[in-house]
Amino acid sequence: MKEFDYIIVGGGCAGLSLAYELEINKKLKDKTLAIIEKRAEYKKDKTWSFWKVATHNFDDCVKKSWKNFSVNIPKKTNYLECTSYPYQSIDSGLFYEKVNNKLKENENIFFFKDINEINSKNSFIFNSVPSIKKDHRNLWQHFYGVEIETQNNFFDDEIFNLMDFDCDQRESTHFFYTLPYSKTSALIETTWLSKMNDKSQKDYDNQIKDYIENHLNLKNYKITYKEEGAIPLFYPTYEETKNKINIGTAGGMTRLSTGYTFLNIQEHSKYISENIENISKIKKYKISNKYQYLDEIFLRVLEKHPEKMPDIFFKMFEASPKTVIKFLSNKSNFFEDLSIIFKMPKITFIKALFY
Ligand SMILES: Cc1cc2nc3c(=O)[nH]c(=O)nc-3n(C[C@H](O)[C@H](O)[C@H](O)COP(=O)(O)OP(=O)(O)OC[C@H]3O[C@@H](n4cnc5c(N)ncnc54)[C@H](O)[C@@H]3O)c2cc1C
């Protein structure tokens, strides 16, 4: 069976981002790479959005970017600016096409459906397939989104809504998220932060229909695309192996308080590419301990007091938007961290230290 210098298991966001980074930095000129991806074909299946706090290779896959956003709870709306760090939405269909076209140019890159088709004993492996047990105690971010088109102009496409908590909470944390791509099209998602086995929240089509028709007061529209997913709000655990690095969600690249992963994946890919010649000796790349610690406390509060979360998220955005964005994107300094911490209900958070 054929052997390769490197193997990437899972050709999704992290696997392809890493392969692309290696390829454009000419790290695969004299090395071979096998990408193991089980899907039969690539098509748009996700929309990756984030505040652009760092450069990345996929500006040409951005579907839309915004400099204004809003957050709201019943009877209160906060309008915020994000001029310094625009919010971008990447179309995964464009991303897959761009990366796969580039990778096809290199004869040292090979694609397989199953790792058993090759000999992986002597290769260095980058694994993006998480082995996550569906543990009922763990928190997940579940979501279901639809892209809709309207006949007449309806949306203000200069501003997106990050979190609308003016909806049924069902003893969990629930919000809607609206990204208007144009005056006549938008992605609208229903998002739950809750346990995996909470089936009572899965009437997604009804939630979306009710939100569009009775909350946004939009009657004439058609659904053109749907996406559904769940992001684990905990880190998968693995045995450390000398010839293997986990990447993507499997590699702990998700910010647990928000689910944001895309930009962390890009930064991890750059780190690996820069150090590929020394890959078995480098320090593990991770989201810094301070965010891991603060997110853990935040999630304890979320689990114990879901009813308080709309107010807590709303209050967080009463700090300067630039500070909140940096904090949520792992770029804040000590003083910026403090200004967010001071916005939190102190007694609730202090108690959470001892749960
Ligand atoms: C619907 C959705 C929307 C999201 N939106 C955002 C967002 O807006 N912003 C953000 O920052 N993050 C977002 N995330 C979180 C995160 O960015 C994505 O999940 C991202 O795709 C994670 O990349 P990954 O490579 O770890 O996983 P994936 O992209 O899921 O890639 C894993 C790949 O492994 C393949 N695979 C699985 N099992 C095997 C196997 N046994 N053998 C071979 N291949 C296998 C899969 O087919 C897949 O292609 C979203 C997640 C989902 C699910």
Coordinates of N, CA and C and ligand atoms in Angstrom, one line a residue, residues 10-15 36-39 46-49 128-129 143 227-231 248-249 259-262 265, ligand 1:
G10 N -10.1 13.9 7.1 CA -11.2 14.8 7.1 C -10.9 16.1 6.2
G11 N -11.5 16.1 5.0 CA -11.2 17.3 4.1 C -12.4 18.2 4.2
G12 N -12.6 18.7 5.5 CA -13.6 19.8 5.7 C -12.9 21.1 5.8
C13 N -13.4 22.0 6.7 CA -12.9 23.3 6.8 C -11.4 23.2 7.3
A14 N -11.1 22.5 8.3 CA -9.7 22.5 8.9 C -8.8 21.7 8.0
G15 N -9.2 20.6 7.5 CA -8.3 19.8 6.6 C -8.0 20.5 5.3
I36 N -7.9 12.3 3.3 CA -9.0 11.3 3.5 C -10.3 12.0 3.7
E37 N -11.2 11.9 2.8 CA -12.5 12.6 3.0 C -13.6 11.6 2.5
K38 N -14.6 11.4 3.4 CA -15.6 10.4 3.1 C -16.7 10.9 2.2
R39 N -16.9 12.2 2.1 CA -18.1 12.6 1.4 C -17.9 12.4 -0.1
K46 N -22.3 24.8 4.8 CA -22.2 25.7 5.9 C -22.0 27.1 5.5
T47 N -22.2 28.0 6.4 CA -21.9 29.4 6.2 C -21.0 29.8 7.4
W48 N -19.7 30.1 7.2 CA -18.8 30.4 8.3 C -18.7 31.9 8.5
S49 N -19.2 32.5 9.6 CA -19.1 33.9 9.9 C -18.3 34.2 11.1
S128 N -8.9 15.7 11.7 CA -10.0 16.6 11.9 C -11.3 15.9 12.2
V129 N -11.3 14.6 12.4 CA -12.5 13.9 12.7 C -12.6 13.6 14.2
F143 N -28.0 24.4 15.8 CA -28.7 25.5 15.0 C -29.2 24.9 13.7
E227 N -29.4 24.8 6.3 CA -28.2 24.2 6.9 C -28.5 23.9 8.4
E228 N -27.9 22.8 8.9 CA -28.2 22.3 10.2 C -26.9 21.8 10.8
G229 N -26.7 22.1 12.1 CA -25.5 21.6 12.7 C -25.5 21.7 14.2
A230 N -24.5 21.1 14.8 CA -24.3 21.2 16.3 C -22.8 21.3 16.5
I231 N -22.4 22.3 17.3 CA -21.0 22.5 17.7 C -20.8 22.1 19.1
G248 N -8.9 21.6 13.7 CA -10.4 22.0 13.6 C -11.1 21.8 14.9
T249 N -12.4 21.4 14.8 CA -13.2 21.2 16.1 C -12.5 20.1 16.9
G259 N -18.9 29.3 19.9 CA -18.9 28.4 18.8 C -18.0 28.9 17.6
Y260 N -17.4 30.1 17.7 CA -16.6 30.6 16.6 C -15.3 29.7 16.5
T261 N -15.1 29.2 15.2 CA -14.0 28.3 15.0 C -13.2 28.6 13.8
F262 N -13.8 29.2 12.8 CA -13.2 29.4 11.4 C -11.9 30.1 11.5
I265 N -9.1 28.1 13.1 CA -8.6 27.1 12.2 C -7.6 27.7 11.3
Ligands
LIG1 C1 -23.7 24.3 10.1 C2 -22.5 24.9 10.8 C3 -22.3 26.3 10.7 C4 -21.2 26.8 11.4 N1 -21.0 28.2 11.4 C5 -19.9 28.7 11.9 C6 -19.6 30.1 11.8 O1 -20.5 30.9 11.4 N2 -18.5 30.6 12.3 C7 -17.5 29.8 12.9 O2 -16.4 30.3 13.2 N3 -17.7 28.5 13.0 C8 -18.9 27.9 12.6 N4 -19.1 26.6 12.7 C9 -18.1 25.8 13.5 C10 -16.9 25.3 12.6 O3 -16.3 26.4 12.0 C11 -17.3 24.3 11.6 O4 -17.9 23.2 12.1 C12 -16.1 23.9 10.7 O5 -16.6 23.2 9.6 C13 -15.2 23.0 11.6 O6 -14.2 22.5 10.7 P1 -13.6 21.0 10.9 O7 -12.7 20.8 9.7 O8 -13.2 20.8 12.3 O9 -14.9 20.1 10.6 P2 -15.7 19.8 9.3 O10 -15.7 21.0 8.4 O11 -17.0 19.2 9.6 O12 -14.8 18.7 8.6 C14 -14.6 17.4 9.0 C15 -14.6 16.5 7.7 O13 -14.3 15.2 8.0 C16 -15.1 14.4 7.2 N5 -15.2 13.1 7.9 C17 -16.0 12.7 8.9 N6 -15.7 11.5 9.3 C18 -14.8 11.0 8.4 C19 -14.1 9.7 8.3 N7 -14.4 8.7 9.2 N8 -13.2 9.6 7.3 C20 -13.0 10.6 6.5 N9 -13.6 11.8 6.5 C21 -14.5 12.0 7.5 C22 -16.4 15.1 7.0 O14 -17.1 14.7 5.8 C23 -15.9 16.6 6.9 O15 -15.7 16.9 5.6 C24 -20.3 26.0 12.1 C25 -20.5 24.6 12.2 C26 -21.6 24.1 11.6 C27 -21.9 22.6 11.7

